[in-house]
Structures are given as structure tokens and as C-alpha cells.
Short mmCIF file of C-alpha atoms in Angstrom, two decimals:
data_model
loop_
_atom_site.label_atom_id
_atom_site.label_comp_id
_atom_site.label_asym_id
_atom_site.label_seq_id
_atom_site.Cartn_x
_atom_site.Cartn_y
_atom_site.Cartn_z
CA UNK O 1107 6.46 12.04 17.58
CA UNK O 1108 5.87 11.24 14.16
CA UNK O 1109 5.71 14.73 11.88
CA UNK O 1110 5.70 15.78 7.89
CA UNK O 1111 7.41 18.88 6.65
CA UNK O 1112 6.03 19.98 3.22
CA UNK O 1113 7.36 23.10 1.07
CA UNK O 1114 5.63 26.12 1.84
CA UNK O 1115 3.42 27.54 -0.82
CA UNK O 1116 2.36 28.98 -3.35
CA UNK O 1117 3.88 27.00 -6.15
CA UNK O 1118 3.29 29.00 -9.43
CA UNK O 1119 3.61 27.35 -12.49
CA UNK O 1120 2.60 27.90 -16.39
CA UNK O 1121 1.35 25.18 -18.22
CA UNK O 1122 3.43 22.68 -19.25
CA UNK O 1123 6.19 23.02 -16.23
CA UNK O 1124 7.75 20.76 -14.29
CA UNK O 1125 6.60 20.25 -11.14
CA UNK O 1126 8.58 19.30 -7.55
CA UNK O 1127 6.54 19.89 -4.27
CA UNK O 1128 9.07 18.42 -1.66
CA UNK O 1129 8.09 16.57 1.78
CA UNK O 1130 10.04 15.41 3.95
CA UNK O 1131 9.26 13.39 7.56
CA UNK O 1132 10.18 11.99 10.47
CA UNK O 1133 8.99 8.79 12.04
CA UNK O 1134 9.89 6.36 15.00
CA UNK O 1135 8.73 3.00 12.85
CA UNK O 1136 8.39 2.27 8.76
CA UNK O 1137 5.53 4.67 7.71
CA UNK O 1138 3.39 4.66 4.46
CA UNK O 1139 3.40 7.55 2.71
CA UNK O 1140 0.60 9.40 0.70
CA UNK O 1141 -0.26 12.24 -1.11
CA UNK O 1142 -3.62 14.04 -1.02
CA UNK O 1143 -5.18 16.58 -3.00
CA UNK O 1144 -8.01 19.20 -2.80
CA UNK O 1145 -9.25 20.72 -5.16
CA UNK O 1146 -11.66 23.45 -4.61
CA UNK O 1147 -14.84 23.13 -3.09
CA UNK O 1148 -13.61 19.24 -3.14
CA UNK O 1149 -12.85 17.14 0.27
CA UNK O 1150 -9.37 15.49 0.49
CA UNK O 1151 -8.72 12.93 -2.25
CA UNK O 1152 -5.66 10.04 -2.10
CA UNK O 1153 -3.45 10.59 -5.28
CA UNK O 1154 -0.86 8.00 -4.87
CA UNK O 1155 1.13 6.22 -2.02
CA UNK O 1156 3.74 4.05 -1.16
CA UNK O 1157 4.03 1.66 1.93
CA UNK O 1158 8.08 0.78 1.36
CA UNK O 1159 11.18 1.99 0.57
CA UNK O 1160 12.05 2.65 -3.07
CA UNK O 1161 8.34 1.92 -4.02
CA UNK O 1162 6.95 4.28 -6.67
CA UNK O 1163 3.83 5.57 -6.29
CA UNK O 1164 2.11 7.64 -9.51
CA UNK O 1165 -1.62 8.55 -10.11
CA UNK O 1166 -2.31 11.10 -12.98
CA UNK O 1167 0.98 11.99 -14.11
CA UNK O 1168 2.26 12.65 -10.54
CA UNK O 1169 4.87 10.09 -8.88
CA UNK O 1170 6.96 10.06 -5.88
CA UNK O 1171 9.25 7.67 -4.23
CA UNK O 1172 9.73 6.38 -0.78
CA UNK O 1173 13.21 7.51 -0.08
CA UNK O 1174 14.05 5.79 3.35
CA UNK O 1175 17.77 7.21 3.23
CA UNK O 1176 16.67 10.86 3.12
CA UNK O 1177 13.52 10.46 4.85
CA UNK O 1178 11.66 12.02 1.83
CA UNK O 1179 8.38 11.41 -0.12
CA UNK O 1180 8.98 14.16 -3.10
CA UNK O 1181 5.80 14.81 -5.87
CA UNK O 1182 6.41 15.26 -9.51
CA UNK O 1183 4.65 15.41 -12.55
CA UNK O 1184 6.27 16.47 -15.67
CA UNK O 1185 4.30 18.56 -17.24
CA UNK O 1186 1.25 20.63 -15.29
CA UNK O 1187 -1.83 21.15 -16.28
CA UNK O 1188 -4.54 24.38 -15.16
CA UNK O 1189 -6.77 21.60 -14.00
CA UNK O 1190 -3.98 20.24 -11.70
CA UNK O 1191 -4.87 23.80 -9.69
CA UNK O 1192 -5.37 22.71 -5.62
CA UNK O 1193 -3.77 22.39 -2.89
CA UNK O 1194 -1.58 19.34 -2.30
CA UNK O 1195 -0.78 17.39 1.32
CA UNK O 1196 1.49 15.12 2.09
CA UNK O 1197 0.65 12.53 5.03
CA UNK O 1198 2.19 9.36 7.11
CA UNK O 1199 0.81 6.49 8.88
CA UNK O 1200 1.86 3.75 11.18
CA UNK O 1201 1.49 0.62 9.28
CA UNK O 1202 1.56 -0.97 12.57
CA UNK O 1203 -1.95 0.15 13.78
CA UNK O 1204 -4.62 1.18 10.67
CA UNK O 1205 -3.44 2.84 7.79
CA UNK O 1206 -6.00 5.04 7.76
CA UNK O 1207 -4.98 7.22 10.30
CA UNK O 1208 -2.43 10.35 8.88
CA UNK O 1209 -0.05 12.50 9.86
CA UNK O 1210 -0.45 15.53 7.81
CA UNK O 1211 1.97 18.22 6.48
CA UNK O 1212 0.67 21.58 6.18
CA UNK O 1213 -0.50 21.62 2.54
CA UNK O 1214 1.30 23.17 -0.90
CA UNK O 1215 -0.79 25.12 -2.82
CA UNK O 1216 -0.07 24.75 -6.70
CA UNK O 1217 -1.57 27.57 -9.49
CA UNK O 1218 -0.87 27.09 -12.81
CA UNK O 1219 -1.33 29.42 -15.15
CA UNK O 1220 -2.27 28.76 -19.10
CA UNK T 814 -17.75 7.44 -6.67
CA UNK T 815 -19.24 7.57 -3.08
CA UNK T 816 -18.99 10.57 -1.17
CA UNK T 817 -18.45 11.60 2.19
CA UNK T 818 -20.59 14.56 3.08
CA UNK T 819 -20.48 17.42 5.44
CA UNK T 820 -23.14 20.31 6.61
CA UNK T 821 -22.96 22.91 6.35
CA UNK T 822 -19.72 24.46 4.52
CA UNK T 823 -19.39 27.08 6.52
CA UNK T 824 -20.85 28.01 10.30
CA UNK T 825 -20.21 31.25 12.21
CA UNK T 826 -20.76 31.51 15.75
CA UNK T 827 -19.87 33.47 19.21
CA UNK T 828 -17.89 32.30 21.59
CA UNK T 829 -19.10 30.29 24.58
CA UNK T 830 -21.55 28.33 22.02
CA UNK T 831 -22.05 24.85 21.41
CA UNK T 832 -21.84 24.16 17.54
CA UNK T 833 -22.42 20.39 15.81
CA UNK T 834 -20.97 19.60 12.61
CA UNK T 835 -22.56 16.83 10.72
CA UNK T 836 -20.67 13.95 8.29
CA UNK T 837 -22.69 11.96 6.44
CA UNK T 838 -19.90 9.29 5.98
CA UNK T 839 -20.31 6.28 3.00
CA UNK T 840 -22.67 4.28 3.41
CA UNK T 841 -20.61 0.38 4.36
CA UNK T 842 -18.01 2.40 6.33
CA UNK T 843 -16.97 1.34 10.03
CA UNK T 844 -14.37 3.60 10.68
CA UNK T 845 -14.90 7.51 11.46
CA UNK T 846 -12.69 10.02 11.76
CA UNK T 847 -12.43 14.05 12.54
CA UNK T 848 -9.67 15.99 11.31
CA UNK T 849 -8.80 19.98 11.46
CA UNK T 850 -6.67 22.37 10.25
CA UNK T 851 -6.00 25.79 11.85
CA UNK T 852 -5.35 28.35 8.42
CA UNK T 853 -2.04 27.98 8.00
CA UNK T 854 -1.13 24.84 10.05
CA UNK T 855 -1.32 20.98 9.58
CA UNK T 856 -3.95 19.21 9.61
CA UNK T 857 -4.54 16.99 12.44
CA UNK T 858 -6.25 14.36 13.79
CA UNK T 859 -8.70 14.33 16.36
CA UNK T 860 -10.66 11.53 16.75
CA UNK T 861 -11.47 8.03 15.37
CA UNK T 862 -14.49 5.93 16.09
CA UNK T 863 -15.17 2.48 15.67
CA UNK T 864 -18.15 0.82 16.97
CA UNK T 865 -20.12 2.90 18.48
CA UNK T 866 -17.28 4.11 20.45
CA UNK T 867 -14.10 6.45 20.35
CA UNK T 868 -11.11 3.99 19.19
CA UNK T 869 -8.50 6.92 19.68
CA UNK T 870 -8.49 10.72 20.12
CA UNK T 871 -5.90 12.91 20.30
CA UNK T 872 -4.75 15.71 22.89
CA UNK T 873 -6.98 18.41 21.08
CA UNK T 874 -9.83 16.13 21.26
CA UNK T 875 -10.97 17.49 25.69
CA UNK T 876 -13.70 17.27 26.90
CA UNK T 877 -15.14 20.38 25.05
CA UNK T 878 -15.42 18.27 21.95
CA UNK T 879 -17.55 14.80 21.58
CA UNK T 880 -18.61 12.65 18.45
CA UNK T 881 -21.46 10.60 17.90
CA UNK T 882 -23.21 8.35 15.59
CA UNK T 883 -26.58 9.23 16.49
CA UNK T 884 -28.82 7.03 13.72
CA UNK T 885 -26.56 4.59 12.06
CA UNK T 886 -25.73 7.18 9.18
CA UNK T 887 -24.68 10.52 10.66
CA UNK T 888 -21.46 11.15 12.42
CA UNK T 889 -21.19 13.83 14.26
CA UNK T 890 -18.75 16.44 16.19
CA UNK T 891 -20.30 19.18 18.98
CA UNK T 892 -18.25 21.33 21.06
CA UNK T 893 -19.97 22.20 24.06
CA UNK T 894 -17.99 25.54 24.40
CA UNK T 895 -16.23 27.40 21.35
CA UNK T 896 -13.45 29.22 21.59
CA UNK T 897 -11.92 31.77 19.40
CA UNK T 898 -9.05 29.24 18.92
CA UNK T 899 -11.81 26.73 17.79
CA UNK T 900 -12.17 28.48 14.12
CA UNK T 901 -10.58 25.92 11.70
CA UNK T 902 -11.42 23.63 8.57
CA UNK T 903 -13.19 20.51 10.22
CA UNK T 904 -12.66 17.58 8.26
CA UNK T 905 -15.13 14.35 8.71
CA UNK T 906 -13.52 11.10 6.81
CA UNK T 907 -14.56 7.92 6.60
CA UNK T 908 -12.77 4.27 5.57
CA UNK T 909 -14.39 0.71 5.15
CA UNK T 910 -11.86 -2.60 5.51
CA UNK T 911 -9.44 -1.58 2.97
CA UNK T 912 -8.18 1.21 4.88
CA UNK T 913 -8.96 4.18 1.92
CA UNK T 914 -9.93 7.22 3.73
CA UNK T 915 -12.57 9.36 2.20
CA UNK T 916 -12.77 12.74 2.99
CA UNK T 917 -15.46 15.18 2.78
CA UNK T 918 -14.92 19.49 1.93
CA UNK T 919 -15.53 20.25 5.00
CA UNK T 920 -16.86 22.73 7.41
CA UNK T 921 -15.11 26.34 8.23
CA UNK T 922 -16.12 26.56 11.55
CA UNK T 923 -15.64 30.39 12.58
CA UNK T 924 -15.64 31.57 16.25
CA UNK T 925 -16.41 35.26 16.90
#
């Protein structure tokens, strides 16, 4: 079935780094792709997405692009903040039944550091 | 920004119990959901409803486990039985026609 393979965490940055938290995942049909984040005490909150290949998606500084030919769905933001702290999860759907049902990786969790 | 909302944060409980974890989900939603995560694991699905019924669940989702929308705002997941293998992060989520999920923090459900 369909699956999502994040990098396992922590991810320790200082401030100012450049941040990569890679996913990768397998799917049967053309998936969307998101990212969620939690910070703490928070629920689950969409970041960005991207429902085709070579689409962009970028929310806060973060981006990633849908990457059909490597089956990937990478995050990256530039330069990291403290608050940027939480844990980070990528996720699929089937955009051939509701989009709002997800396929979840594991979750990255990111510290930085001032 | 509307919130989903979940009680309580954290519940403890022996095995063999029945436990009910209650979503408060925004208020013009139609779909429900219930997600968990083991420590350590993925998180995964385990049930959607839509209409006053269950629209999918997954393979977790037995007959232990049941949802209901008792009063046309709650949303709620029992399990009849708990086992120790029951202790994980519940997640209750919520989307209107758009298809944006909300979540809530969720509930660490712990099974002694």
C-alpha cells in the first residue's frame, strides 16, 4: 500500500542554518503531498502542499517540491529560526477519494538552538 | 483561527477498561476523523465519519474501538477494552468542503 518514509530525528540546528528534512514515498496512483507541523502543546497544523509534479509548495520560509522521478517531497527553509522548534510530518493522499485523508510518515523532530 | 479540541490531554488507565476520548471538532465541519500514533511510529488513520456514520476505518479500527457523534458537536472514540498496546497519541481532526484537515493536540492515552 501507499507509505511515507521521513528522516529519522532529531535534527539539531543553530540559528540561522539551513535546513533539509527528507521524505520520501511510495504510492500506487498520483498522490498530494503535505507537510505538517506540531509544535508543542499544539495539534497538527498543514504548512504547505503540493498536488502535482514539479509544483512548489512554501509556507513560512519552508518549500518543497513534488519530485515524481524520485518519488520525493523534501522540506527546506534557508535559514531556521528557535521558533521553528517542533516536530515535522510528512503525509500523502489519494486525490482520487478526499484529500483529507493522510498517509503519515513517522515525524522529524527539529531543535534549534540560538 | 478555529480550533479543533480534545479532552483531556492526557488519560491513564488499567487494562481491560473502557476509556472515551472526546473531539470537539469546528463548528461547520462534516467530516471526522481519528488518527494515532504509537511513540515512535507513524501516525495512522483509523477512522472517518461522515453523516452520522463511519465512511471508512482502517484494520486497527475492531470492534474494540467505536466513534460517535453523540449531540451534533462532540465526536467521540471509546474502546470497550484497553490493551497495553492501546497507549498512543490519539488524534481527533476535522475538515469542512475544502478538504483542510484540522487537527487537535491530542490525547496520550496510557494503558497500565
Amino acid at each position: 500500500g501507499d507509505s511515507v518514509t521521513q528522516m529519522e530525528g532529531p535534527v539539531t540546528l543553530s540559528e540561522e542554518a539551513f535546513l533539509t528534512i527528507n521524505c520520501t514515498y511510495t504510492a500506487t496512483g498520483y498522490p498530494s503531498l503535505f507537510w505538517y507541523v506540531q509544535y508543542p502543546g499544539e495539534g497538527l497544523q498543514l504548512l504547505l502542499k503540493a498536488t502535482k509534479a514539479d509544483d512548489k509548495g512554501s509556507n513560512k520560509g519552508f518549500e518543497a517540491t513534488y519530485r515524481k522521478e524520485t518519488t520525493s517531497f523534501h522540506l527546506e527553509k534557508g535559514s531556521v529560526q528557535v521558533s521553528d522548534s517542533a516536530v515535522y510530518f510528512c503525509a500523502l493522499s489519494d486525490q482520487s477519494v478526499r484529500t483529507d485523508k493522510l498517509i503519515f510518515g513517522t515525524g522529524t523532530r527539529l531543535q534549534v538552538f540560538p | 483561527e478555529p480550533e479543533v479540541t480534545q479532552t483531556p490531554s492526557h488519560q491513564v488507565t488499567q487494562m481491560g477498561q473502557e476509556v472515551i476520548l472526546r473531539c470537539v471538532p469546528i463548528s461547520n465541519h462534516l467530516y471526522f476523523y481519528w488518527y494515532r500514533q504509537i511513540l515512535g511510529q507513524k501516525v495512522e488513520f483509523l477512522v472517518s465519519f461522515y453523516n452520522n456514520e463511519i465512511s471508512e476505518k482502517s484494520e486497527i479500527f475492531d470492534d474494540q474501538f467505536s466513534v460517535e457523534r453523540p449531540d451534533g458537536s462532540n465526536f467521540t472514540l471509546k474502546i470497550r477494552s484497553t490493551k497495553l498496546e492501546d497507549s498512543a497519541m490519539y488524534f481527533c481532526a476535522s475538515s469542512g468542503v475544502d478538504e483542510k484537515l484540522f487537527f487537535g493536540s491530542g490525547t496520550q492515552l496510557s494503558v497500565l
